[in-house]
Tab-separated table of C-alpha atoms and ligand atoms in Angstrom:
chain	number	residue	atom	x	y	z
A	29	ARG	CA	-8.020	12.674	22.877
A	30	ASN	CA	-8.185	16.239	21.762
A	31	GLN	CA	-6.898	17.375	25.002
A	32	LYS	CA	-3.647	15.670	24.317
A	33	ARG	CA	-3.347	17.394	20.974
A	34	ARG	CA	-0.098	19.422	20.526
A	35	LEU	CA	-0.046	22.305	18.271
A	36	GLU	CA	3.728	23.067	18.224
A	37	CYS	CA	6.153	20.927	16.647
A	38	ARG	CA	9.526	20.297	18.298
A	39	PRO	CA	12.115	22.926	17.190
A	40	ASP	CA	14.813	20.467	16.098
A	41	ILE	CA	12.359	18.345	13.911
A	42	ASP	CA	14.306	18.999	10.590
A	43	SER	CA	17.636	17.729	12.249
A	44	LEU	CA	15.858	14.231	12.415
A	45	THR	CA	15.805	13.755	8.776
A	46	PRO	CA	19.250	12.318	8.060
A	47	SER	CA	18.675	9.403	10.641
A	48	PHE	CA	15.357	8.474	8.905
A	49	LEU	CA	16.902	8.710	5.504
A	50	SER	CA	19.675	6.326	6.448
A	51	ILE	CA	16.948	3.862	7.523
A	52	TYR	CA	15.267	4.444	4.084
A	53	ASN	CA	18.558	3.766	2.365
A	54	SER	CA	19.148	0.547	4.192
A	55	LEU	CA	15.736	-0.702	3.072
A	56	ILE	CA	15.895	0.009	-0.626
A	57	PRO	CA	16.288	-3.187	-2.652
A	58	ALA	CA	19.445	-3.555	-4.924
A	59	GLU	CA	19.131	-3.357	-8.694
A	60	GLU	CA	20.503	-6.861	-8.762
A	61	GLU	CA	17.512	-8.099	-6.728
A	62	LYS	CA	15.035	-6.667	-9.350
A	63	ALA	CA	16.862	-8.344	-12.106
A	64	LYS	CA	16.673	-11.808	-10.277
A	65	GLN	CA	12.915	-11.156	-9.855
A	66	LYS	CA	12.474	-10.459	-13.542
A	67	ARG	CA	14.372	-13.496	-14.524
A	68	LEU	CA	12.294	-15.688	-12.233
A	69	ILE	CA	9.097	-14.294	-13.754
A	70	LEU	CA	10.224	-15.061	-17.275
A	71	SER	CA	11.296	-18.587	-16.306
A	72	LEU	CA	7.896	-19.295	-14.638
A	73	GLU	CA	6.044	-17.734	-17.690
A	74	LYS	CA	7.872	-20.288	-19.935
A	75	LEU	CA	6.433	-23.120	-17.940
A	76	VAL	CA	3.013	-21.581	-17.831
A	77	VAL	CA	2.648	-20.990	-21.591
A	78	LYS	CA	3.473	-24.666	-22.369
A	79	GLU	CA	0.045	-25.434	-20.776
A	80	TRP	CA	-1.813	-22.199	-21.557
A	81	PRO	CA	-0.350	-20.522	-24.644
A	82	ASP	CA	-2.146	-17.145	-24.202
A	83	ALA	CA	-1.597	-16.719	-20.545
A	84	ARG	CA	0.898	-14.151	-19.146
A	85	LEU	CA	2.451	-13.445	-15.834
A	86	CYS	CA	2.784	-9.965	-14.337
A	87	LEU	CA	4.162	-8.578	-11.271
A	88	TYR	CA	2.195	-6.524	-8.841
A	89	GLY	CA	2.225	-5.504	-5.323
A	90	SER	CA	5.326	-3.983	-3.554
A	91	CYS	CA	7.907	-5.605	-5.903
A	92	ALA	CA	6.391	-3.552	-8.684
A	93	ASN	CA	4.857	-0.409	-7.082
A	94	SER	CA	8.280	0.911	-5.931
A	95	PHE	CA	7.242	0.547	-2.206
A	96	GLY	CA	8.992	-2.853	-1.726
A	97	VAL	CA	11.831	-3.276	0.710
A	98	SER	CA	14.671	-5.667	-0.057
A	99	ASN	CA	14.132	-9.384	0.140
A	100	CYS	CA	10.263	-9.135	0.149
A	101	ASP	CA	8.091	-11.924	-1.336
A	102	ILE	CA	6.882	-11.145	-4.796
A	103	ASP	CA	3.275	-11.034	-5.936
A	104	VAL	CA	2.512	-12.362	-9.355
A	105	CYS	CA	-0.695	-12.448	-11.370
A	106	LEU	CA	-1.568	-14.944	-13.966
A	107	ALA	CA	-3.621	-13.390	-16.728
A	108	ILE	CA	-5.570	-16.160	-18.294
A	109	GLU	CA	-8.841	-16.727	-20.207
A	110	CYS	CA	-10.633	-19.108	-17.972
A	111	ASP	CA	-13.497	-20.264	-20.318
A	112	GLY	CA	-15.338	-22.552	-18.060
A	113	THR	CA	-12.365	-23.810	-15.947
A	114	SER	CA	-12.728	-22.685	-12.256
A	115	LYS	CA	-9.957	-20.826	-10.499
A	116	PRO	CA	-9.347	-23.518	-8.020
A	117	GLU	CA	-8.853	-26.091	-10.928
A	118	ILE	CA	-6.600	-23.714	-12.625
A	119	LEU	CA	-4.477	-23.200	-9.463
A	120	THR	CA	-4.301	-26.985	-8.823
A	121	LYS	CA	-3.028	-27.580	-12.363
A	122	LEU	CA	-0.571	-24.663	-12.043
A	123	ALA	CA	0.748	-26.197	-8.788
A	124	ASP	CA	1.238	-29.468	-10.503
A	125	ILE	CA	3.362	-27.902	-13.247
A	126	LEU	CA	5.550	-25.982	-10.903
A	127	GLN	CA	5.946	-28.927	-8.546
A	128	SER	CA	7.264	-31.023	-11.453
A	129	GLU	CA	9.998	-28.361	-12.062
A	130	ASN	CA	12.648	-27.508	-9.641
A	131	LEU	CA	10.577	-25.245	-7.185
A	132	GLN	CA	9.978	-25.771	-3.612
A	133	ASN	CA	7.242	-25.512	-1.004
A	134	VAL	CA	4.638	-25.529	-3.932
A	135	GLN	CA	1.160	-25.158	-2.435
A	136	ALA	CA	-2.172	-24.226	-3.911
A	137	LEU	CA	-4.238	-22.290	-1.427
A	138	THR	CA	-7.662	-22.572	-3.307
A	139	HIS	CA	-9.860	-21.577	-0.309
A	140	ALA	CA	-8.025	-18.417	0.595
A	141	ARG	CA	-9.874	-15.008	0.158
A	142	VAL	CA	-7.686	-14.414	-2.710
A	143	PRO	CA	-6.783	-17.968	-3.998
A	144	ILE	CA	-3.095	-18.542	-4.727
A	145	VAL	CA	-0.267	-20.825	-5.435
A	146	LYS	CA	2.821	-20.293	-3.173
A	147	LEU	CA	6.305	-21.342	-4.085
A	148	MET	CA	9.867	-20.844	-3.388
A	149	ASP	CA	12.646	-20.665	-6.088
A	150	PRO	CA	15.712	-22.409	-4.552
A	151	SER	CA	18.181	-20.868	-6.997
A	152	THR	CA	17.438	-17.324	-5.858
A	153	GLY	CA	15.642	-17.887	-2.487
A	154	ILE	CA	12.758	-15.743	-3.688
A	155	SER	CA	9.226	-16.671	-2.541
A	156	CYS	CA	6.260	-15.873	-4.527
A	157	ASP	CA	2.426	-15.777	-4.560
A	158	ILE	CA	0.650	-16.348	-7.781
A	159	CYS	CA	-2.977	-15.305	-8.051
A	160	ILE	CA	-5.314	-15.392	-11.116
A	161	ASN	CA	-6.769	-12.457	-12.995
A	162	ASN	CA	-6.260	-9.953	-10.133
A	163	LEU	CA	-6.152	-7.228	-12.803
A	164	LEU	CA	-7.320	-4.450	-10.630
A	165	ALA	CA	-4.408	-4.987	-8.402
A	166	VAL	CA	-2.197	-4.739	-11.390
A	167	VAL	CA	-3.741	-1.325	-12.173
A	168	ASN	CA	-3.478	-0.002	-8.536
A	169	THR	CA	0.194	-1.128	-8.600
A	170	LYS	CA	0.756	1.225	-11.619
A	171	LEU	CA	-1.086	4.070	-9.839
A	172	LEU	CA	1.133	3.825	-6.779
A	173	LYS	CA	4.172	3.587	-8.904
A	174	ASP	CA	3.192	6.676	-10.865
A	175	TYR	CA	2.595	8.603	-7.591
A	176	ALA	CA	6.023	7.549	-6.360
A	177	GLN	CA	7.811	9.126	-9.390
A	178	ILE	CA	6.221	12.558	-8.761
A	179	ASP	CA	8.028	13.351	-5.464
A	180	GLY	CA	10.672	11.205	-3.933
A	181	ARG	CA	9.357	12.076	-0.390
A	182	LEU	CA	6.361	9.717	-0.947
A	183	ARG	CA	8.687	6.689	-1.254
A	184	GLN	CA	10.623	7.668	1.814
A	185	LEU	CA	7.755	8.385	3.924
A	186	ALA	CA	5.839	5.166	2.957
A	187	PHE	CA	9.093	2.965	3.542
A	188	ILE	CA	9.341	4.371	7.063
A	189	VAL	CA	5.776	4.068	7.808
A	190	LYS	CA	5.655	0.476	6.369
A	191	HIS	CA	8.746	-0.276	8.446
A	192	TRP	CA	7.248	1.129	11.644
A	193	ALA	CA	3.997	-0.729	10.982
A	194	LYS	CA	5.697	-4.150	10.562
A	195	SER	CA	7.977	-3.789	13.544
A	196	ARG	CA	4.952	-2.665	15.789
A	197	GLY	CA	2.699	-5.614	14.499
A	198	VAL	CA	0.117	-3.347	12.949
A	199	ASN	CA	0.625	-4.508	9.435
A	200	GLU	CA	-1.437	-7.731	9.753
A	201	THR	CA	-4.874	-7.696	8.081
A	202	TYR	CA	-5.753	-11.213	9.432
A	203	ARG	CA	-5.446	-9.699	12.978
A	204	GLY	CA	-7.397	-6.678	12.211
A	205	THR	CA	-4.733	-4.153	11.357
A	206	LEU	CA	-3.967	-2.467	8.033
A	207	SER	CA	-2.336	-3.794	4.757
A	208	SER	CA	0.849	-2.157	3.268
A	209	TYR	CA	-1.312	-0.986	0.388
A	210	ALA	CA	-3.591	0.895	2.931
A	211	TYR	CA	-0.580	2.550	4.443
A	212	VAL	CA	0.746	3.641	1.117
A	213	LEU	CA	-2.742	5.151	0.388
A	214	MET	CA	-2.621	6.968	3.684
A	215	CYS	CA	0.723	8.539	2.747
A	216	ILE	CA	-0.372	9.532	-0.725
A	217	HIS	CA	-3.505	11.282	0.780
A	218	PHE	CA	-1.446	12.861	3.494
A	219	LEU	CA	0.947	14.424	0.795
A	220	GLN	CA	-2.123	15.528	-1.197
A	221	GLN	CA	-3.311	17.342	1.772
A	222	ARG	CA	-0.008	19.345	2.528
A	223	ARG	CA	-0.044	23.073	1.696
A	224	PRO	CA	1.420	23.730	-0.677
A	225	ALA	CA	0.558	20.121	-1.786
A	226	ILE	CA	3.304	17.629	-2.414
A	227	LEU	CA	1.216	15.391	-4.583
A	228	PRO	CA	-1.525	16.166	-7.063
A	229	CYS	CA	-4.645	14.049	-7.493
A	230	LEU	CA	-4.074	12.094	-10.630
A	231	GLN	CA	-7.701	11.023	-10.940
A	232	GLU	CA	-9.011	14.446	-11.025
A	233	MET	CA	-6.784	15.382	-13.985
A	234	GLU	CA	-7.193	14.742	-17.711
A	235	ALA	CA	-7.131	10.982	-18.236
A	236	THR	CA	-4.250	9.822	-20.245
A	237	TYR	CA	-4.586	6.253	-19.023
A	238	LYS	CA	-7.777	4.348	-19.416
A	239	VAL	CA	-8.706	0.870	-18.816
A	240	THR	CA	-11.664	-1.123	-17.760
A	241	VAL	CA	-11.240	-4.069	-15.524
A	242	ASP	CA	-13.908	-6.328	-14.102
A	243	GLU	CA	-16.401	-3.539	-14.953
A	244	VAL	CA	-14.483	-0.868	-13.152
A	245	GLU	CA	-13.372	2.121	-15.297
A	246	CYS	CA	-9.870	3.044	-14.260
A	247	LEU	CA	-8.939	6.595	-15.545
A	248	TYR	CA	-6.164	8.983	-14.669
A	249	PHE	CA	-3.339	11.125	-15.740
A	250	ASP	CA	-0.188	8.976	-16.092
A	251	GLN	CA	2.363	11.361	-17.727
A	252	VAL	CA	3.967	11.886	-14.365
A	253	GLU	CA	7.316	12.775	-15.914
A	254	LYS	CA	5.572	16.062	-16.495
A	255	LEU	CA	4.836	16.513	-12.774
A	256	LYS	CA	8.478	16.155	-11.555
A	257	ASN	CA	8.450	19.762	-10.043
A	258	PHE	CA	4.917	19.442	-8.657
A	259	GLY	CA	6.055	19.482	-4.966
A	260	ALA	CA	8.994	21.877	-5.303
A	261	HIS	CA	7.035	24.705	-3.622
A	262	ASN	CA	6.851	22.673	-0.469
A	263	ASN	CA	10.183	21.979	1.186
A	264	GLU	CA	9.120	20.045	4.186
A	265	SER	CA	11.639	17.582	5.364
A	266	ILE	CA	11.078	13.865	6.065
A	267	GLY	CA	11.461	14.373	9.736
A	268	ARG	CA	8.767	16.952	9.741
A	269	LEU	CA	6.551	15.012	7.375
A	270	LEU	CA	6.663	11.963	9.756
A	271	TRP	CA	5.776	14.141	12.710
A	272	GLU	CA	2.850	15.536	10.914
A	273	PHE	CA	1.684	12.134	9.624
A	274	PHE	CA	1.677	10.454	13.039
A	275	ASP	CA	0.224	13.581	14.585
A	276	TYR	CA	-2.604	13.469	12.056
A	277	TRP	CA	-3.552	9.901	12.664
A	278	ALA	CA	-3.082	10.191	16.393
A	279	TYR	CA	-4.884	13.426	17.146
A	280	ARG	CA	-6.534	15.103	14.225
A	281	HIS	CA	-8.195	12.530	11.967
A	282	ASP	CA	-12.002	12.606	12.366
A	283	TYR	CA	-12.478	8.805	12.830
A	284	ALA	CA	-16.321	9.410	13.415
A	285	ASN	CA	-17.063	10.923	10.063
A	286	ALA	CA	-14.281	11.117	7.555
A	287	VAL	CA	-13.217	8.839	4.689
A	288	ILE	CA	-9.978	9.429	3.225
A	289	SER	CA	-9.961	9.328	-0.691
A	290	ILE	CA	-6.940	9.596	-2.864
A	291	ARG	CA	-9.365	9.428	-5.874
A	292	THR	CA	-10.768	12.866	-5.045
A	293	GLY	CA	-7.635	14.147	-3.449
A	294	GLY	CA	-9.520	14.853	-0.162
A	295	PHE	CA	-12.199	13.649	2.156
A	296	ILE	CA	-15.663	12.260	1.694
A	297	SER	CA	-18.163	11.783	4.513
A	298	LYS	CA	-18.991	8.302	5.827
A	299	ARG	CA	-22.585	9.198	5.484
A	300	GLU	CA	-22.206	10.004	1.815
A	301	LYS	CA	-20.746	6.451	1.328
A	302	ASP	CA	-23.245	4.845	3.560
A	303	TRP	CA	-20.347	3.653	5.743
A	304	THR	CA	-21.938	4.778	9.039
A	305	ARG	CA	-22.822	1.246	10.406
A	306	ARG	CA	-21.467	-2.176	10.451
A	307	ILE	CA	-22.589	-4.165	7.372
A	308	GLY	CA	-21.601	-7.879	7.547
A	309	ASN	CA	-18.107	-7.848	8.699
A	310	ASP	CA	-17.311	-4.374	7.439
A	311	ARG	CA	-17.157	-2.017	10.485
A	312	HIS	CA	-15.829	1.216	8.843
A	313	LEU	CA	-13.832	2.308	12.026
A	314	ILE	CA	-11.106	3.804	9.932
A	315	CYS	CA	-12.151	4.561	6.339
A	316	ILE	CA	-9.836	4.488	3.322
A	317	GLU	CA	-11.416	4.349	0.022
A	318	ASP	CA	-9.864	2.150	-2.661
A	319	PRO	CA	-8.953	4.480	-5.619
A	320	PHE	CA	-10.805	2.311	-8.283
A	321	GLU	CA	-13.128	-0.085	-6.247
A	322	VAL	CA	-14.872	2.753	-4.552
A	323	SER	CA	-17.251	0.672	-2.528
A	324	HIS	CA	-14.217	-1.013	-0.978
A	325	ASP	CA	-13.041	0.319	2.368
A	326	LEU	CA	-9.457	-0.742	3.040
A	327	GLY	CA	-10.188	-0.286	6.777
A	328	ARG	CA	-12.902	-2.944	6.716
A	329	VAL	CA	-10.676	-5.393	8.470
A	330	VAL	CA	-10.285	-3.144	11.463
A	331	ASP	CA	-12.461	-4.210	14.404
A	332	LYS	CA	-13.391	-2.629	17.795
A	333	TYR	CA	-10.193	-4.158	19.427
A	334	SER	CA	-7.742	-3.519	16.702
A	335	ILE	CA	-8.856	0.124	16.060
A	336	LYS	CA	-7.790	0.696	19.754
A	337	VAL	CA	-4.360	-0.865	19.124
A	338	LEU	CA	-3.963	0.973	16.078
A	339	ARG	CA	-4.858	4.401	17.483
A	340	GLU	CA	-2.659	3.668	20.497
A	341	GLU	CA	0.180	2.952	18.072
A	342	PHE	CA	-0.273	6.227	16.277
A	343	GLU	CA	-0.314	8.095	19.500
A	344	ARG	CA	2.868	6.326	20.725
A	345	ALA	CA	4.568	7.172	17.397
A	346	ALA	CA	3.386	10.771	17.464
A	347	ASP	CA	4.723	11.210	21.016
A	348	ILE	CA	8.051	9.666	20.203
A	349	MET	CA	8.253	11.937	17.179
A	350	GLN	CA	7.655	14.907	19.662
A	351	TYR	CA	9.643	13.961	22.763
A	352	ASP	CA	12.095	11.233	22.103
A	353	PRO	CA	15.788	12.205	21.751
A	354	ASN	CA	16.286	9.609	18.957
A	355	PRO	CA	12.937	8.919	17.274
A	356	SER	CA	14.311	6.863	14.417
A	357	VAL	CA	15.577	4.318	16.779
A	358	THR	CA	12.662	4.232	19.366
A	359	LEU	CA	9.956	4.243	16.813
B	553	GTP	P1	4.331	-5.876	1.180
B	553	GTP	O1	4.254	-7.151	0.681
B	553	GTP	O2	3.945	-5.689	2.611
B	553	GTP	O3	5.690	-5.068	0.987
B	553	GTP	O4	3.277	-4.929	0.439
B	553	GTP	P2	2.336	-5.207	-0.713
B	553	GTP	O5	2.020	-3.863	-1.283
B	553	GTP	O6	2.946	-6.196	-1.709
B	553	GTP	O7	1.043	-5.730	-0.143
B	553	GTP	P3	0.243	-6.997	-0.214
B	553	GTP	O8	1.261	-8.153	-0.493
B	553	GTP	O9	-0.567	-7.061	0.963
B	553	GTP	O10	-0.647	-6.644	-1.430
B	553	GTP	C1	-0.237	-6.863	-2.700
B	553	GTP	C2	-0.989	-5.986	-3.663
B	553	GTP	O11	-2.333	-6.325	-3.816
B	553	GTP	C3	-1.011	-4.499	-3.211
B	553	GTP	O12	0.087	-3.661	-3.480
B	553	GTP	C4	-2.274	-4.030	-4.025
B	553	GTP	O13	-1.841	-3.808	-5.330
B	553	GTP	C5	-3.133	-5.196	-3.962
B	553	GTP	N1	-4.075	-5.235	-2.816
B	553	GTP	C6	-3.732	-5.668	-1.476
B	553	GTP	N2	-4.894	-5.539	-0.779
B	553	GTP	C7	-5.821	-5.026	-1.582
B	553	GTP	C8	-7.197	-4.676	-1.264
B	553	GTP	O14	-7.813	-4.791	-0.354
B	553	GTP	N3	-7.804	-4.239	-2.462
B	553	GTP	C9	-7.252	-4.020	-3.605
B	553	GTP	N4	-7.888	-3.623	-4.624
B	553	GTP	N5	-5.971	-4.250	-3.898
B	553	GTP	C10	-5.316	-4.877	-2.878
B	554	MG	MG1	3.480	-8.130	-1.199
């Protein structure tokens, strides 16, 4: 693989930026859509508190972390004191409540890895998944959103990478490829590694935000409005960053030994994490550390077949970025 490695980037790389930015602009959700989502959550919450007065609904995932494209499904977390009642029981009850209102396709998936209730709101056409007490996801949603506010290139890069991954079929965890969340972590890590750096490492800075959820301490610097100029010393264009991103994952990442970690702003060795061999279903063929659940490898879903698919897709993308006359279309 290293023989194929290129060192020189095409000379016209910066001129590709406008075509990528126009794709980015076409994917951004309208303000109106955000408002509709908020109204839906409020009306669902009204139904929920009738049954459980102290329960709350909050948004997480891409509709709240600023990496959501328009018309995406929304992820909702029901925060509730369970005292004795099991999650499947709560979800079944929740599904009954929602069913009796004007909501469609209500289904309780109580046996899923993350048990949820699915529904569709006919008045807005919005589909949503409601899970219970997935509070770590709410916190990692905030972390991603905070990173996105530091430098606009993160959101642009991640939108295009997610769009590429969805259109190439490599954003399907049930088929052994990576989640959207994993791709965003890869983008953050990549921008932390640029020289000069485009993003800082918020978890290595003075903690201004502190919460403990499910026994995990989540600490980081969240006053991101003070970091607006952080990336200003680096003027790399989106065209160039995409080229570098795909070149990195195609030809330069050390799959055998390295774990990427946005928590530390760098790399950790697989040996240090004891991620050197398969344990149960976790194979650790591409290692992406969760910023808070540090024992959690977001690459765990990748198996010996899908790693090949994934790496071939990175190589295809890198080659298109280098040689194709019109990469934003071909990608
Ligand atoms: P799209 O729906 O594809 O636009 O992206 P998304 O960010 O909403 O991804 P997804 O619906 O797969 O996941 C929703 C949220 O759940 C993510 O944004 C994360 O906050 C969280 N999440 C997803 N997978 C994991 C995981 O493996 N570990 C943890 N801790 N959180 C996860
Ligand atoms: Mg989602």
